[in-house]
């Protein structure tokens, strides 16, 4: 029977408590929040649990084996450190920490004290992600080409982090799990329109083996979108997390380029250089090069079990077996490093020269007249 | 009565011929393609038109007033130059030229000879784009925040250009028309998986007035997507060009940040620095800062007239009046410059340091085991 | 402060309790269910409420002012009758009763004892339905033409009623509210494939003023659909209750037939009788007759407040003011009468003669060969 | 080489001519339309074909082997009869004739003269329908339960037929092909709001083997819908003809009722009669009875070849081989008989007694006040 203390009972904390409390071999002993209203609500939902506004009651309790840290990211390091120092395993909200240095220190501390850290990368336990992992590992998609995610909606504006730290950890943890590689290059662009924090961002990650990932995260979208394309040499899939039923669609589609590639491209190049503008000739050579494949689509049934319930189960299993979880501190660190790299790239706008061609005849913004028709 | 010669009768040429031929004050006199099959097809469709495989018959004809160049981009410069030198107005396929130097030379030549150039930025004549232009110009959206377009599908692989030159000109010409500004910064990332040409790319353009544009173009998508978000301070819209009927949806949605912004952020910062992890307190301050507005959605009726028909009309009107078209050579040049900048950025991958955290305990690609459950 | 007793704590009962309990002027005093597990659950959720398996504790309690009957329909009459006889107001699940005779008796009893009955026609309090009512009453749609609803999904098979009594009460209560008329004619068809109860049914209701309603209810559909078209002379709307955001779309579309209708039809008839098969001539006359109008679409913001919360509020307000609720016993009776008429029609399949043309050359089921191509 | 004459060159005729003309063993010799504009257009499209406004030139030509009748339905009988009398095979637009008596006479005439009739049931050659036929015949769906089609849009109002004769022949010909049985019962309801002809109709067909079909056809819908559900014991499918790519989706979903059905229903009935209103008990028994199955969805690739091209090919093959086409005159007759039965049912509104419960306290149409909230 694992005895758990939970710190933070705001938006996500109640879910953490509920899912751990429903495990037969776990008991939530203490819930802590510095907000008295949250303490009162915790008591209303869980009359049998001790609730407090003093985190030290959790840290110092000899009864508690593990601490779940479900607070804003800026506090993760202090709380997790204190928990580890007091000999407690840690389950910590994503992103793991505010800096990679903090993450490394916590990992080292946990290793030294032989304690476990699990970062709440909830999406790894989502039925659709587990199905995609299964398809990737089984080679159904073939070697991966890309992961391209759009995760946009109106707000919720965070008070202490930009849109990257708010929305990107989901995809970065999934990418880390699916691709199993660290990026070689991270490029981020974005904009800030309201309060100085980036409210939209576009992140590209280049991985070894010519795999590319792209994330479109945006707090200023009029519509909510949660769509990810995953392309491989053999098949490609679309994961739409907002679909109530057919969340993952696998397409038997692809493009193949023939082997006599170099030769054919030589012929194409010759055509181009000879300034033969004839469409048909170039097309004919091109058709030798490229063939399209378009077969059935298949939407596998996806397990609808609440992800956090499986994750709570997995945390308990890992503590019992001593096995390191896939979403351990190192996984958390890798996600934080990608976030840091994106932040850094966003700050140092790379200078691609674009020399304005605007002259005296070029009017400024919103002075381009609409086209008028004499119809 | 304008007499037109058309060079290139491949994929798009027949549409150009059909739309110019249907104008009452225009006659298509000659169609030219170096491919004999295309010549035969031209004759079948338009028995009354002269068809030839020799472009000089178009260039040297004293009867012809204007030439439409509907060939691969690598040939635009030579053909347009020869047409201008022979005193003919030019209607040329997008992108205008293969380099900005070529574009500048053609613009200068046309100006000198008092001839018109129109670049076939067809989408400016699309009913949805015209409606969006109308909404932007009328201030319905308020000051613009962003333009974010996804234009992906499976193929069609081009033989002589990468995906940027194939798919991005559409959005770049629209952006040029809607925003009316030239970008300060262009950043592009992307990947090449088949034949050495980029087959997916992500382009960010930073404009003055804090406007940002982003383009996601991809030849390796299992599904076709043509969706654009346009966000403004007052309203935001979604343009889905694949919707048969409700192509443009205008959302009365937005986020406002209160004026006492700096003060509130100070209080927030104080909370964060005091390591008060209490969710409620931070949320309360935050709620003072940000307010969401969510009203009706409205989908205006969009004119379904074929865009190319309106553009042909506009070309004839501009020749008649001597007025410079909005999509003149300079507009074509601006698009080519953006394409060049994107290409350049794609080539010089900006080096964002990402120091691998992989150690001996970190397995490589596809060796991350799937999570197993003892359920 | 109204004191409420709730009988039945299965699928819907917890929602009734929660919504009444959250009203400031209402207290849920007793929850009753004959299933001990339900009693235990009620206690867990609401430790302060008395829970029992004996309905008489509710009926005879002098403390209780009103009883909510949230049990299977076959028990409504007995429970509601006992509650009324004990001087308690009644809130009863839909459909009101199993027969119209039962409904009439309860209405008479309540009137005699000066007590209120409210039937839980929850959808009247749904934001989309309230918006549609508003549009209809304001004349936005013009005189109504039709209400056409598709309400299909896989199961849930009911144990004691067919698909009509399970799914149709929703639409029938909405129709009763929107149209405000009683039908002149009810025709139902359907099929039973599993356990002898109709599992799919098609119900047509003819109302005065040439208004027609149609319901497609089906327990054997692989997909869930909740879509309703409402057509009027001026505008038409689509209500898709599964859409997360744009539930109601109002189309400025319509068809008008010109006034010189009879004359034109005479000319058409003459053409037909003269056996003039010429398409163009008939079309020309026809075009004089009919004109189509196609304008903008507009999706009004719809209140997302939980319908049952508003309904609980309304029940309390009606008890306080003595005003008869719109969804009173008579509304419940009208819905039951439509259900009875549909059942009756379903049973007495109307005999439309269809004389089989099957001869010796006509093979039976699944012996029609597929068409083969020599391609 | 079959020589074809085509009568009628309005909306559909050009497609018939184009598809027959593209067959290598067929030549379109003559096109006839009484409208001079149509004759002129035929000449423009097909300069090598003889065009005339006199149908006798087709009927009496000794060169012509077969006649395609592509005119309004009221003229089919006369034209087809004359063609058969002149020894010509007939390809005739759907619906075959205006009455079943006409159809029977033509079938008898063709049989006597050893000539072929093919009715243009184009949808039998649609890729989606061919795929569904394949799935049904292979037993993938198991024994059929139902076919439920929604075919609605705004207009096009026909000048000489109601919405049933305009839109229902599509589904009726598909049903005839897929189910291979003739209905035992046809019930139709509907309404007429504009010019006296039914503009919306709901048709139910009961077939042997407990198969039911339902058609919702409507000219007054603000949105276009072309969706059909086909349910079987083992699987169910959705065919959405407006989807650009995934037109057919097969769901591995179903409901099974256990064998000890009668016994369990006895227990349920006992519970109900004992007026045990306990939800849990009834549910428990019910759960023994019914089990749901919910597996993957699969969207097979569907051939996109133009249906009319395959049908033209099939017509030529049948003439060459002497084999009777699946869509012969008898198939046409069966569809006409179903249309006639639907018309007859629509006319004789079955009288389901619905005694109005309206009393003095029941206001009329649009006098039901909207619910008001004191919120």
PDB file of C-alpha atoms in Angstrom, chain C residues 21-213:
ATOM      1  CA  UNK C  21     -28.956  20.392  -4.643  1.00  0.00           C
ATOM      2  CA  UNK C  22     -27.020  23.276  -6.172  1.00  0.00           C
ATOM      3  CA  UNK C  23     -30.042  25.615  -6.088  1.00  0.00           C
ATOM      4  CA  UNK C  24     -29.887  27.978  -3.117  1.00  0.00           C
ATOM      5  CA  UNK C  25     -33.594  27.609  -2.284  1.00  0.00           C
ATOM      6  CA  UNK C  26     -33.782  23.821  -2.488  1.00  0.00           C
ATOM      7  CA  UNK C  27     -32.602  21.009  -0.274  1.00  0.00           C
ATOM      8  CA  UNK C  28     -32.537  17.353  -1.302  1.00  0.00           C
ATOM      9  CA  UNK C  29     -33.737  15.626   1.831  1.00  0.00           C
ATOM     10  CA  UNK C  30     -34.087  11.985   0.858  1.00  0.00           C
ATOM     11  CA  UNK C  31     -32.811   9.772  -1.964  1.00  0.00           C
ATOM     12  CA  UNK C  32     -34.501   6.445  -2.526  1.00  0.00           C
ATOM     13  CA  UNK C  33     -33.581   3.441  -4.688  1.00  0.00           C
ATOM     14  CA  UNK C  34     -34.533  -0.194  -4.199  1.00  0.00           C
ATOM     15  CA  UNK C  35     -31.040  -1.207  -5.278  1.00  0.00           C
ATOM     16  CA  UNK C  36     -28.729  -1.219  -2.220  1.00  0.00           C
ATOM     17  CA  UNK C  37     -25.713  -0.359  -4.404  1.00  0.00           C
ATOM     18  CA  UNK C  38     -27.444   2.796  -5.594  1.00  0.00           C
ATOM     19  CA  UNK C  39     -28.265   3.711  -2.004  1.00  0.00           C
ATOM     20  CA  UNK C  40     -24.616   3.263  -1.034  1.00  0.00           C
ATOM     21  CA  UNK C  41     -23.490   5.423  -3.946  1.00  0.00           C
ATOM     22  CA  UNK C  42     -25.987   8.137  -3.053  1.00  0.00           C
ATOM     23  CA  UNK C  43     -24.530   8.224   0.440  1.00  0.00           C
ATOM     24  CA  UNK C  44     -20.998   8.425  -0.886  1.00  0.00           C
ATOM     25  CA  UNK C  45     -21.829  11.381  -3.133  1.00  0.00           C
ATOM     26  CA  UNK C  46     -24.098  13.149  -0.668  1.00  0.00           C
ATOM     27  CA  UNK C  47     -23.140  12.210   2.881  1.00  0.00           C
ATOM     28  CA  UNK C  48     -25.565  14.730   4.349  1.00  0.00           C
ATOM     29  CA  UNK C  49     -28.657  13.337   2.609  1.00  0.00           C
ATOM     30  CA  UNK C  50     -30.844  10.587   3.976  1.00  0.00           C
ATOM     31  CA  UNK C  51     -30.810   7.524   1.700  1.00  0.00           C
ATOM     32  CA  UNK C  52     -33.242   4.657   1.790  1.00  0.00           C
ATOM     33  CA  UNK C  53     -34.538   1.736  -0.220  1.00  0.00           C
ATOM     34  CA  UNK C  54     -38.110   2.298   0.898  1.00  0.00           C
ATOM     35  CA  UNK C  55     -40.095   4.769  -1.238  1.00  0.00           C
ATOM     36  CA  UNK C  56     -42.684   5.113   1.500  1.00  0.00           C
ATOM     37  CA  UNK C  57     -40.157   7.050   3.537  1.00  0.00           C
ATOM     38  CA  UNK C  58     -40.337   9.667   0.826  1.00  0.00           C
ATOM     39  CA  UNK C  59     -44.067   9.536   0.320  1.00  0.00           C
ATOM     40  CA  UNK C  60     -44.999   9.812   3.972  1.00  0.00           C
ATOM     41  CA  UNK C  61     -42.395  12.307   5.074  1.00  0.00           C
ATOM     42  CA  UNK C  62     -44.114  15.464   6.266  1.00  0.00           C
ATOM     43  CA  UNK C  63     -40.900  17.330   5.658  1.00  0.00           C
ATOM     44  CA  UNK C  64     -40.845  16.731   1.898  1.00  0.00           C
ATOM     45  CA  UNK C  65     -42.647  19.218  -0.425  1.00  0.00           C
ATOM     46  CA  UNK C  66     -41.958  17.664  -3.812  1.00  0.00           C
ATOM     47  CA  UNK C  67     -40.901  14.324  -5.249  1.00  0.00           C
ATOM     48  CA  UNK C  68     -38.724  13.709  -8.284  1.00  0.00           C
ATOM     49  CA  UNK C  69     -39.578  10.402  -9.948  1.00  0.00           C
ATOM     50  CA  UNK C  70     -36.503   9.232 -11.871  1.00  0.00           C
ATOM     51  CA  UNK C  71     -37.388   5.595 -12.484  1.00  0.00           C
ATOM     52  CA  UNK C  72     -38.343   3.453 -15.509  1.00  0.00           C
ATOM     53  CA  UNK C  73     -41.513   4.629 -17.232  1.00  0.00           C
ATOM     54  CA  UNK C  74     -43.581   1.623 -16.162  1.00  0.00           C
ATOM     55  CA  UNK C  75     -43.442   2.856 -12.554  1.00  0.00           C
ATOM     56  CA  UNK C  76     -44.126   6.564 -13.131  1.00  0.00           C
ATOM     57  CA  UNK C  77     -47.877   6.369 -12.706  1.00  0.00           C
ATOM     58  CA  UNK C  78     -47.855   4.543  -9.376  1.00  0.00           C
ATOM     59  CA  UNK C  79     -45.123   6.654  -7.848  1.00  0.00           C
ATOM     60  CA  UNK C  80     -46.440   9.990  -9.103  1.00  0.00           C
ATOM     61  CA  UNK C  81     -49.960   9.120  -7.983  1.00  0.00           C
ATOM     62  CA  UNK C  82     -48.812   8.223  -4.493  1.00  0.00           C
ATOM     63  CA  UNK C  83     -46.783  11.415  -4.270  1.00  0.00           C
ATOM     64  CA  UNK C  84     -49.734  13.562  -5.349  1.00  0.00           C
ATOM     65  CA  UNK C  85     -52.058  11.757  -2.961  1.00  0.00           C
ATOM     66  CA  UNK C  86     -49.606  12.629  -0.209  1.00  0.00           C
ATOM     67  CA  UNK C  87     -49.789  16.285  -1.193  1.00  0.00           C
ATOM     68  CA  UNK C  88     -46.453  16.551  -2.920  1.00  0.00           C
ATOM     69  CA  UNK C  89     -45.588  18.318  -6.164  1.00  0.00           C
ATOM     70  CA  UNK C  90     -44.094  16.022  -8.777  1.00  0.00           C
ATOM     71  CA  UNK C  91     -41.121  16.264 -11.118  1.00  0.00           C
ATOM     72  CA  UNK C  92     -41.264  13.193 -13.322  1.00  0.00           C
ATOM     73  CA  UNK C  93     -38.937  11.705 -15.897  1.00  0.00           C
ATOM     74  CA  UNK C  94     -39.959  11.626 -19.569  1.00  0.00           C
ATOM     75  CA  UNK C  95     -41.973  10.028 -21.018  1.00  0.00           C
ATOM     76  CA  UNK C  96     -44.550  11.109 -18.463  1.00  0.00           C
ATOM     77  CA  UNK C  97     -46.476   7.821 -18.255  1.00  0.00           C
ATOM     78  CA  UNK C  98     -46.879   4.517 -20.061  1.00  0.00           C
ATOM     79  CA  UNK C  99     -50.396   5.404 -21.299  1.00  0.00           C
ATOM     80  CA  UNK C 100     -52.351   8.545 -21.966  1.00  0.00           C
ATOM     81  CA  UNK C 101     -55.085   7.354 -19.590  1.00  0.00           C
ATOM     82  CA  UNK C 102     -52.546   7.332 -16.748  1.00  0.00           C
ATOM     83  CA  UNK C 103     -51.406  10.821 -17.713  1.00  0.00           C
ATOM     84  CA  UNK C 104     -54.948  12.170 -17.754  1.00  0.00           C
ATOM     85  CA  UNK C 105     -55.653  10.697 -14.355  1.00  0.00           C
ATOM     86  CA  UNK C 106     -52.529  12.264 -12.855  1.00  0.00           C
ATOM     87  CA  UNK C 107     -53.290  15.658 -14.372  1.00  0.00           C
ATOM     88  CA  UNK C 108     -56.816  15.544 -12.973  1.00  0.00           C
ATOM     89  CA  UNK C 109     -55.518  14.501  -9.564  1.00  0.00           C
ATOM     90  CA  UNK C 110     -52.909  17.267  -9.457  1.00  0.00           C
ATOM     91  CA  UNK C 111     -55.467  19.882 -10.532  1.00  0.00           C
ATOM     92  CA  UNK C 112     -57.856  18.705  -7.850  1.00  0.00           C
ATOM     93  CA  UNK C 113     -55.210  18.874  -5.148  1.00  0.00           C
ATOM     94  CA  UNK C 114     -53.769  22.121  -6.490  1.00  0.00           C
ATOM     95  CA  UNK C 115     -50.353  20.565  -7.019  1.00  0.00           C
ATOM     96  CA  UNK C 116     -47.888  20.993  -9.819  1.00  0.00           C
ATOM     97  CA  UNK C 117     -46.545  18.394 -12.254  1.00  0.00           C
ATOM     98  CA  UNK C 118     -43.435  19.034 -14.299  1.00  0.00           C
ATOM     99  CA  UNK C 119     -42.327  16.475 -16.847  1.00  0.00           C
ATOM    100  CA  UNK C 120     -38.564  16.371 -17.366  1.00  0.00           C
ATOM    101  CA  UNK C 121     -38.498  17.451 -21.010  1.00  0.00           C
ATOM    102  CA  UNK C 122     -34.865  18.434 -20.516  1.00  0.00           C
ATOM    103  CA  UNK C 123     -34.233  19.462 -24.102  1.00  0.00           C
ATOM    104  CA  UNK C 124     -36.545  22.474 -23.744  1.00  0.00           C
ATOM    105  CA  UNK C 125     -33.804  23.945 -21.565  1.00  0.00           C
ATOM    106  CA  UNK C 126     -30.975  23.105 -23.949  1.00  0.00           C
ATOM    107  CA  UNK C 127     -29.260  26.249 -25.260  1.00  0.00           C
ATOM    108  CA  UNK C 128     -29.699  25.266 -28.915  1.00  0.00           C
ATOM    109  CA  UNK C 129     -33.417  24.561 -28.514  1.00  0.00           C
ATOM    110  CA  UNK C 130     -33.947  27.816 -26.653  1.00  0.00           C
ATOM    111  CA  UNK C 131     -32.162  29.656 -29.467  1.00  0.00           C
ATOM    112  CA  UNK C 132     -34.285  27.897 -32.104  1.00  0.00           C
ATOM    113  CA  UNK C 133     -37.471  28.713 -30.186  1.00  0.00           C
ATOM    114  CA  UNK C 134     -36.346  32.341 -30.124  1.00  0.00           C
ATOM    115  CA  UNK C 135     -35.731  32.344 -33.886  1.00  0.00           C
ATOM    116  CA  UNK C 136     -39.072  30.679 -34.640  1.00  0.00           C
ATOM    117  CA  UNK C 137     -41.037  32.999 -32.367  1.00  0.00           C
ATOM    118  CA  UNK C 138     -39.298  36.072 -33.803  1.00  0.00           C
ATOM    119  CA  UNK C 139     -40.350  35.007 -37.285  1.00  0.00           C
ATOM    120  CA  UNK C 140     -36.761  34.680 -38.483  1.00  0.00           C
ATOM    121  CA  UNK C 141     -37.508  31.383 -40.222  1.00  0.00           C
ATOM    122  CA  UNK C 142     -40.891  32.539 -41.468  1.00  0.00           C
ATOM    123  CA  UNK C 143     -43.843  30.150 -41.415  1.00  0.00           C
ATOM    124  CA  UNK C 144     -42.523  26.667 -40.659  1.00  0.00           C
ATOM    125  CA  UNK C 145     -42.356  23.985 -43.348  1.00  0.00           C
ATOM    126  CA  UNK C 146     -40.843  21.047 -41.518  1.00  0.00           C
ATOM    127  CA  UNK C 147     -38.829  19.603 -38.602  1.00  0.00           C
ATOM    128  CA  UNK C 148     -36.682  16.634 -39.610  1.00  0.00           C
ATOM    129  CA  UNK C 149     -34.574  14.867 -36.999  1.00  0.00           C
ATOM    130  CA  UNK C 150     -32.095  11.998 -37.145  1.00  0.00           C
ATOM    131  CA  UNK C 151     -31.327  10.527 -33.725  1.00  0.00           C
ATOM    132  CA  UNK C 152     -29.438   7.282 -34.178  1.00  0.00           C
ATOM    133  CA  UNK C 153     -26.644   5.397 -32.445  1.00  0.00           C
ATOM    134  CA  UNK C 154     -25.610   1.893 -31.397  1.00  0.00           C
ATOM    135  CA  UNK C 155     -27.874   0.908 -28.486  1.00  0.00           C
ATOM    136  CA  UNK C 156     -28.457   1.534 -25.626  1.00  0.00           C
ATOM    137  CA  UNK C 157     -31.122  -1.171 -25.861  1.00  0.00           C
ATOM    138  CA  UNK C 158     -33.805  -0.621 -23.318  1.00  0.00           C
ATOM    139  CA  UNK C 159     -35.262  -3.517 -21.430  1.00  0.00           C
ATOM    140  CA  UNK C 160     -38.859  -2.441 -21.276  1.00  0.00           C
ATOM    141  CA  UNK C 161     -39.549  -0.060 -24.180  1.00  0.00           C
ATOM    142  CA  UNK C 162     -38.909   0.057 -27.915  1.00  0.00           C
ATOM    143  CA  UNK C 163     -36.755   2.626 -29.700  1.00  0.00           C
ATOM    144  CA  UNK C 164     -39.704   5.003 -30.122  1.00  0.00           C
ATOM    145  CA  UNK C 165     -40.342   5.330 -26.384  1.00  0.00           C
ATOM    146  CA  UNK C 166     -36.605   5.595 -25.758  1.00  0.00           C
ATOM    147  CA  UNK C 167     -35.457   8.161 -28.327  1.00  0.00           C
ATOM    148  CA  UNK C 168     -38.531   9.916 -29.751  1.00  0.00           C
ATOM    149  CA  UNK C 169     -39.701  11.736 -26.567  1.00  0.00           C
ATOM    150  CA  UNK C 170     -36.778  14.160 -26.977  1.00  0.00           C
ATOM    151  CA  UNK C 171     -37.917  15.343 -30.402  1.00  0.00           C
ATOM    152  CA  UNK C 172     -41.626  15.120 -29.646  1.00  0.00           C
ATOM    153  CA  UNK C 173     -41.249  17.413 -26.650  1.00  0.00           C
ATOM    154  CA  UNK C 174     -39.190  19.846 -28.733  1.00  0.00           C
ATOM    155  CA  UNK C 175     -41.734  19.751 -31.562  1.00  0.00           C
ATOM    156  CA  UNK C 176     -44.565  20.349 -29.096  1.00  0.00           C
ATOM    157  CA  UNK C 177     -42.661  23.372 -27.780  1.00  0.00           C
ATOM    158  CA  UNK C 178     -41.576  24.830 -31.130  1.00  0.00           C
ATOM    159  CA  UNK C 179     -44.668  24.193 -33.223  1.00  0.00           C
ATOM    160  CA  UNK C 180     -47.261  24.631 -30.510  1.00  0.00           C
ATOM    161  CA  UNK C 181     -49.808  22.495 -32.299  1.00  0.00           C
ATOM    162  CA  UNK C 182     -51.044  18.955 -32.016  1.00  0.00           C
ATOM    163  CA  UNK C 183     -50.600  16.615 -34.974  1.00  0.00           C
ATOM    164  CA  UNK C 184     -53.495  15.608 -37.190  1.00  0.00           C
ATOM    165  CA  UNK C 185     -51.894  12.403 -38.350  1.00  0.00           C
ATOM    166  CA  UNK C 186     -49.098  10.174 -37.117  1.00  0.00           C
ATOM    167  CA  UNK C 187     -47.567   7.478 -39.314  1.00  0.00           C
ATOM    168  CA  UNK C 188     -44.801   5.206 -38.102  1.00  0.00           C
ATOM    169  CA  UNK C 189     -42.861   2.428 -39.753  1.00  0.00           C
ATOM    170  CA  UNK C 190     -39.991   0.435 -38.378  1.00  0.00           C
ATOM    171  CA  UNK C 191     -38.294  -2.861 -37.831  1.00  0.00           C
ATOM    172  CA  UNK C 192     -37.329  -5.252 -35.049  1.00  0.00           C
ATOM    173  CA  UNK C 193     -34.258  -7.356 -35.567  1.00  0.00           C
ATOM    174  CA  UNK C 194     -33.087  -8.568 -32.201  1.00  0.00           C
ATOM    175  CA  UNK C 195     -35.456  -9.084 -29.333  1.00  0.00           C
ATOM    176  CA  UNK C 196     -38.897  -8.390 -30.723  1.00  0.00           C
ATOM    177  CA  UNK C 197     -38.959  -4.711 -29.790  1.00  0.00           C
ATOM    178  CA  UNK C 198     -38.714  -2.159 -32.590  1.00  0.00           C
ATOM    179  CA  UNK C 199     -35.056  -1.134 -32.828  1.00  0.00           C
ATOM    180  CA  UNK C 200     -35.486   1.376 -35.636  1.00  0.00           C
ATOM    181  CA  UNK C 201     -38.468   3.539 -36.497  1.00  0.00           C
ATOM    182  CA  UNK C 202     -39.478   6.338 -38.833  1.00  0.00           C
ATOM    183  CA  UNK C 203     -42.226   8.609 -37.607  1.00  0.00           C
ATOM    184  CA  UNK C 204     -44.037  11.249 -39.651  1.00  0.00           C
ATOM    185  CA  UNK C 205     -46.347  13.753 -37.983  1.00  0.00           C
ATOM    186  CA  UNK C 206     -48.646  15.993 -39.973  1.00  0.00           C
ATOM    187  CA  UNK C 207     -49.555  19.217 -38.218  1.00  0.00           C
ATOM    188  CA  UNK C 208     -52.042  21.924 -39.141  1.00  0.00           C
ATOM    189  CA  UNK C 209     -50.709  24.790 -41.265  1.00  0.00           C
ATOM    190  CA  UNK C 210     -49.028  22.250 -43.549  1.00  0.00           C
ATOM    191  CA  UNK C 211     -46.185  21.619 -41.115  1.00  0.00           C
ATOM    192  CA  UNK C 212     -44.612  18.191 -41.259  1.00  0.00           C
ATOM    193  CA  UNK C 213     -42.258  16.528 -38.797  1.00  0.00           C
TER     194      UNK C 213
END
